[in-house]
């Protein structure tokens, strides 16, 4: 242990006598201790390295499955919409043409005697 550092004994947390007119802290003086900055970074690196590759792959695969499921769902909806639109157009076209043929070929008789066809 370095002789320049204060010794850490059981009397470390003893209250300091209060000088007249001064407030005294009850906390020990720890500012003389040396704390290296890279130490927390190294701990974080070790934790990251110890993480299981299996769990990382599972997470990535799960996310990929979710993304693929979403894409497949959206594509299925697009295909359904694309296939419905031509059928819808065709059915609307058939209905309009049927009404047009009926209007041209079968004119309903009028109940008004002035506009009725002579028989």
JSON list of N, CA and C in Angstrom, two decimals, residues 7 37 46 54 59 74 77 101-102:
[
{"chain": "A", "resi": 7, "resn": "UNK", "atom": "N", "xyz": [-4.55, 5.93, 5.76]},
{"chain": "A", "resi": 7, "resn": "UNK", "atom": "CA", "xyz": [-4.90, 4.56, 6.10]},
{"chain": "A", "resi": 7, "resn": "UNK", "atom": "C", "xyz": [-6.41, 4.45, 6.30]},
{"chain": "A", "resi": 37, "resn": "UNK", "atom": "N", "xyz": [-10.60, 5.69, -15.07]},
{"chain": "A", "resi": 37, "resn": "UNK", "atom": "CA", "xyz": [-11.77, 5.78, -15.95]},
{"chain": "A", "resi": 37, "resn": "UNK", "atom": "C", "xyz": [-11.98, 4.53, -16.80]},
{"chain": "A", "resi": 46, "resn": "UNK", "atom": "N", "xyz": [-16.50, -6.75, -20.90]},
{"chain": "A", "resi": 46, "resn": "UNK", "atom": "CA", "xyz": [-16.54, -8.15, -20.47]},
{"chain": "A", "resi": 46, "resn": "UNK", "atom": "C", "xyz": [-17.97, -8.67, -20.41]},
{"chain": "A", "resi": 54, "resn": "UNK", "atom": "N", "xyz": [-26.03, -17.49, -28.62]},
{"chain": "A", "resi": 54, "resn": "UNK", "atom": "CA", "xyz": [-27.30, -18.15, -28.93]},
{"chain": "A", "resi": 54, "resn": "UNK", "atom": "C", "xyz": [-28.45, -17.18, -28.69]},
{"chain": "A", "resi": 59, "resn": "UNK", "atom": "N", "xyz": [-32.66, -13.70, -30.80]},
{"chain": "A", "resi": 59, "resn": "UNK", "atom": "CA", "xyz": [-33.32, -12.40, -30.88]},
{"chain": "A", "resi": 59, "resn": "UNK", "atom": "C", "xyz": [-33.35, -11.91, -32.31]},
{"chain": "A", "resi": 74, "resn": "UNK", "atom": "N", "xyz": [-48.62, -8.04, -45.60]},
{"chain": "A", "resi": 74, "resn": "UNK", "atom": "CA", "xyz": [-48.88, -6.87, -46.45]},
{"chain": "A", "resi": 74, "resn": "UNK", "atom": "C", "xyz": [-48.98, -7.28, -47.91]},
{"chain": "A", "resi": 77, "resn": "UNK", "atom": "N", "xyz": [-52.31, -8.91, -48.59]},
{"chain": "A", "resi": 77, "resn": "UNK", "atom": "CA", "xyz": [-53.38, -7.92, -48.70]},
{"chain": "A", "resi": 77, "resn": "UNK", "atom": "C", "xyz": [-53.33, -7.21, -50.06]},
{"chain": "A", "resi": 101, "resn": "UNK", "atom": "N", "xyz": [-78.67, -2.31, -71.88]},
{"chain": "A", "resi": 101, "resn": "UNK", "atom": "CA", "xyz": [-79.41, -3.13, -72.83]},
{"chain": "A", "resi": 101, "resn": "UNK", "atom": "C", "xyz": [-80.90, -3.12, -72.51]},
{"chain": "A", "resi": 102, "resn": "UNK", "atom": "N", "xyz": [-81.21, -3.21, -71.26]},
{"chain": "A", "resi": 102, "resn": "UNK", "atom": "CA", "xyz": [-82.62, -3.21, -70.86]},
{"chain": "A", "resi": 102, "resn": "UNK", "atom": "C", "xyz": [-83.27, -1.88, -71.20]}
]
